Amino acid sequence: MIFKVYYQEDQIRNPKREDTKSLYIDAETEVEARALVSDNTKHNIEFIEPLEGKFLEYEQENPDYKLTEFNK
């Protein structure tokens, strides 16, 4: 399943909505998606949203859509 992860780039500063970024990741569960991002980055994860059906199709139409992959 594809998940959209909303995050702040670091955990030091207080989160500001204007600085929120997102990435897309393929994982079996939301827990696995969170673990992959936490283990491979210093991001402060705000929210993880599962994408499927029309929601996924809409996101895939965005030119910035790209799956993030981490070396395991």
mmCIF file with all atom_site columns, C-alpha atoms in Angstrom:
data_model
loop_
_atom_site.group_PDB
_atom_site.id
_atom_site.type_symbol
_atom_site.label_atom_id
_atom_site.label_alt_id
_atom_site.label_comp_id
_atom_site.label_asym_id
_atom_site.label_entity_id
_atom_site.label_seq_id
_atom_site.pdbx_PDB_ins_code
_atom_site.Cartn_x
_atom_site.Cartn_y
_atom_site.Cartn_z
_atom_site.occupancy
_atom_site.B_iso_or_equiv
_atom_site.pdbx_formal_charge
_atom_site.auth_seq_id
_atom_site.auth_comp_id
_atom_site.auth_asym_id
_atom_site.auth_atom_id
_atom_site.pdbx_PDB_model_num
ATOM 1  C CA . MET A 1 1  ? 0.000  0.000  0.000   1.00 0.00 ? 1  MET A CA 1
ATOM 2  C CA . ILE A 1 2  ? 1.136  3.547  -0.666  1.00 0.00 ? 2  ILE A CA 1
ATOM 3  C CA . PHE A 1 3  ? 1.266  5.987  2.244   1.00 0.00 ? 3  PHE A CA 1
ATOM 4  C CA . LYS A 1 4  ? 1.691  9.748  2.211   1.00 0.00 ? 4  LYS A CA 1
ATOM 5  C CA . VAL A 1 5  ? 3.856  10.852 5.132   1.00 0.00 ? 5  VAL A CA 1
ATOM 6  C CA . TYR A 1 6  ? 3.590  14.462 6.316   1.00 0.00 ? 6  TYR A CA 1
ATOM 7  C CA . TYR A 1 7  ? 6.686  15.577 8.203   1.00 0.00 ? 7  TYR A CA 1
ATOM 8  C CA . GLN A 1 8  ? 8.936  18.364 9.447   1.00 0.00 ? 8  GLN A CA 1
ATOM 9  C CA . GLU A 1 9  ? 12.586 18.059 8.447   1.00 0.00 ? 9  GLU A CA 1
ATOM 10 C CA . ASP A 1 10 ? 13.931 17.910 11.992  1.00 0.00 ? 10 ASP A CA 1
ATOM 11 C CA . GLN A 1 11 ? 12.774 17.249 15.524  1.00 0.00 ? 11 GLN A CA 1
ATOM 12 C CA . ILE A 1 12 ? 14.513 20.215 17.116  1.00 0.00 ? 12 ILE A CA 1
ATOM 13 C CA . ARG A 1 13 ? 12.266 23.132 16.117  1.00 0.00 ? 13 ARG A CA 1
ATOM 14 C CA . ASN A 1 14 ? 8.591  23.424 16.899  1.00 0.00 ? 14 ASN A CA 1
ATOM 15 C CA . PRO A 1 15 ? 6.475  22.258 13.955  1.00 0.00 ? 15 PRO A CA 1
ATOM 16 C CA . LYS A 1 16 ? 5.046  24.983 11.725  1.00 0.00 ? 16 LYS A CA 1
ATOM 17 C CA . ARG A 1 17 ? 2.357  24.127 9.205   1.00 0.00 ? 17 ARG A CA 1
ATOM 18 C CA . GLU A 1 18 ? 4.131  26.231 6.572   1.00 0.00 ? 18 GLU A CA 1
ATOM 19 C CA . ASP A 1 19 ? 7.199  23.963 6.826   1.00 0.00 ? 19 ASP A CA 1
ATOM 20 C CA . THR A 1 20 ? 5.325  20.669 6.485   1.00 0.00 ? 20 THR A CA 1
ATOM 21 C CA . LYS A 1 21 ? 6.581  18.494 3.647   1.00 0.00 ? 21 LYS A CA 1
ATOM 22 C CA . SER A 1 22 ? 5.454  15.119 2.397   1.00 0.00 ? 22 SER A CA 1
ATOM 23 C CA . LEU A 1 23 ? 6.830  11.957 0.881   1.00 0.00 ? 23 LEU A CA 1
ATOM 24 C CA . TYR A 1 24 ? 5.280  8.808  -0.516  1.00 0.00 ? 24 TYR A CA 1
ATOM 25 C CA . ILE A 1 25 ? 6.313  5.367  0.642   1.00 0.00 ? 25 ILE A CA 1
ATOM 26 C CA . ASP A 1 26 ? 5.289  1.811  -0.210  1.00 0.00 ? 26 ASP A CA 1
ATOM 27 C CA . ALA A 1 27 ? 4.830  -0.332 2.909   1.00 0.00 ? 27 ALA A CA 1
ATOM 28 C CA . GLU A 1 28 ? 2.623  -3.156 4.161   1.00 0.00 ? 28 GLU A CA 1
ATOM 29 C CA . THR A 1 29 ? 1.205  -1.184 7.111   1.00 0.00 ? 29 THR A CA 1
ATOM 30 C CA . GLU A 1 30 ? 1.208  2.302  8.594   1.00 0.00 ? 30 GLU A CA 1
ATOM 31 C CA . VAL A 1 31 ? 3.425  0.999  11.402  1.00 0.00 ? 31 VAL A CA 1
ATOM 32 C CA . GLU A 1 32 ? 5.990  -0.256 8.863   1.00 0.00 ? 32 GLU A CA 1
ATOM 33 C CA . ALA A 1 33 ? 5.850  3.070  6.985   1.00 0.00 ? 33 ALA A CA 1
ATOM 34 C CA . ARG A 1 34 ? 6.502  4.980  10.220  1.00 0.00 ? 34 ARG A CA 1
ATOM 35 C CA . ALA A 1 35 ? 9.382  2.670  11.132  1.00 0.00 ? 35 ALA A CA 1
ATOM 36 C CA . LEU A 1 36 ? 11.007 3.023  7.694   1.00 0.00 ? 36 LEU A CA 1
ATOM 37 C CA . VAL A 1 37 ? 10.920 6.816  7.842   1.00 0.00 ? 37 VAL A CA 1
ATOM 38 C CA . SER A 1 38 ? 12.014 6.961  11.498  1.00 0.00 ? 38 SER A CA 1
ATOM 39 C CA . ASP A 1 39 ? 14.910 4.550  10.986  1.00 0.00 ? 39 ASP A CA 1
ATOM 40 C CA . ASN A 1 40 ? 16.235 6.286  7.870   1.00 0.00 ? 40 ASN A CA 1
ATOM 41 C CA . THR A 1 41 ? 15.686 9.992  8.545   1.00 0.00 ? 41 THR A CA 1
ATOM 42 C CA . LYS A 1 42 ? 15.619 12.581 11.306  1.00 0.00 ? 42 LYS A CA 1
ATOM 43 C CA . HIS A 1 43 ? 12.143 13.717 10.248  1.00 0.00 ? 43 HIS A CA 1
ATOM 44 C CA . ASN A 1 44 ? 9.453  14.600 12.758  1.00 0.00 ? 44 ASN A CA 1
ATOM 45 C CA . ILE A 1 45 ? 6.449  12.662 11.423  1.00 0.00 ? 45 ILE A CA 1
ATOM 46 C CA . GLU A 1 46 ? 3.167  14.544 11.801  1.00 0.00 ? 46 GLU A CA 1
ATOM 47 C CA . PHE A 1 47 ? 0.702  12.253 10.060  1.00 0.00 ? 47 PHE A CA 1
ATOM 48 C CA . ILE A 1 48 ? 0.605  9.184  7.830   1.00 0.00 ? 48 ILE A CA 1
ATOM 49 C CA . GLU A 1 49 ? -2.238 8.851  5.346   1.00 0.00 ? 49 GLU A CA 1
ATOM 50 C CA . PRO A 1 50 ? -2.995 5.645  3.411   1.00 0.00 ? 50 PRO A CA 1
ATOM 51 C CA . LEU A 1 51 ? -3.666 6.284  -0.277  1.00 0.00 ? 51 LEU A CA 1
ATOM 52 C CA . GLU A 1 52 ? -5.789 4.044  -2.462  1.00 0.00 ? 52 GLU A CA 1
ATOM 53 C CA . GLY A 1 53 ? -8.325 4.264  -5.252  1.00 0.00 ? 53 GLY A CA 1
ATOM 54 C CA . LYS A 1 54 ? -9.177 7.750  -6.498  1.00 0.00 ? 54 LYS A CA 1
ATOM 55 C CA . PHE A 1 55 ? -7.039 9.383  -3.782  1.00 0.00 ? 55 PHE A CA 1
ATOM 56 C CA . LEU A 1 56 ? -3.945 7.549  -5.021  1.00 0.00 ? 56 LEU A CA 1
ATOM 57 C CA . GLU A 1 57 ? -4.774 8.314  -8.659  1.00 0.00 ? 57 GLU A CA 1
ATOM 58 C CA . TYR A 1 58 ? -5.082 12.013 -7.811  1.00 0.00 ? 58 TYR A CA 1
ATOM 59 C CA . GLU A 1 59 ? -1.695 12.079 -6.031  1.00 0.00 ? 59 GLU A CA 1
ATOM 60 C CA . GLN A 1 60 ? -0.034 10.198 -8.910  1.00 0.00 ? 60 GLN A CA 1
ATOM 61 C CA . GLU A 1 61 ? -1.125 12.951 -11.321 1.00 0.00 ? 61 GLU A CA 1
ATOM 62 C CA . ASN A 1 62 ? 1.010  15.451 -9.387  1.00 0.00 ? 62 ASN A CA 1
ATOM 63 C CA . PRO A 1 63 ? 4.364  16.008 -11.159 1.00 0.00 ? 63 PRO A CA 1
ATOM 64 C CA . ASP A 1 64 ? 6.117  15.856 -7.754  1.00 0.00 ? 64 ASP A CA 1
ATOM 65 C CA . TYR A 1 65 ? 4.794  12.348 -7.032  1.00 0.00 ? 65 TYR A CA 1
ATOM 66 C CA . LYS A 1 66 ? 7.710  9.980  -6.464  1.00 0.00 ? 66 LYS A CA 1
ATOM 67 C CA . LEU A 1 67 ? 7.990  6.924  -4.206  1.00 0.00 ? 67 LEU A CA 1
ATOM 68 C CA . THR A 1 68 ? 10.733 7.224  -1.627  1.00 0.00 ? 68 THR A CA 1
ATOM 69 C CA . GLU A 1 69 ? 12.854 4.112  -1.191  1.00 0.00 ? 69 GLU A CA 1
ATOM 70 C CA . PHE A 1 70 ? 15.351 3.430  1.577   1.00 0.00 ? 70 PHE A CA 1
ATOM 71 C CA . ASN A 1 71 ? 18.229 0.948  1.435   1.00 0.00 ? 71 ASN A CA 1
ATOM 72 C CA . LYS A 1 72 ? 17.424 -1.903 3.765   1.00 0.00 ? 72 LYS A CA 1
#
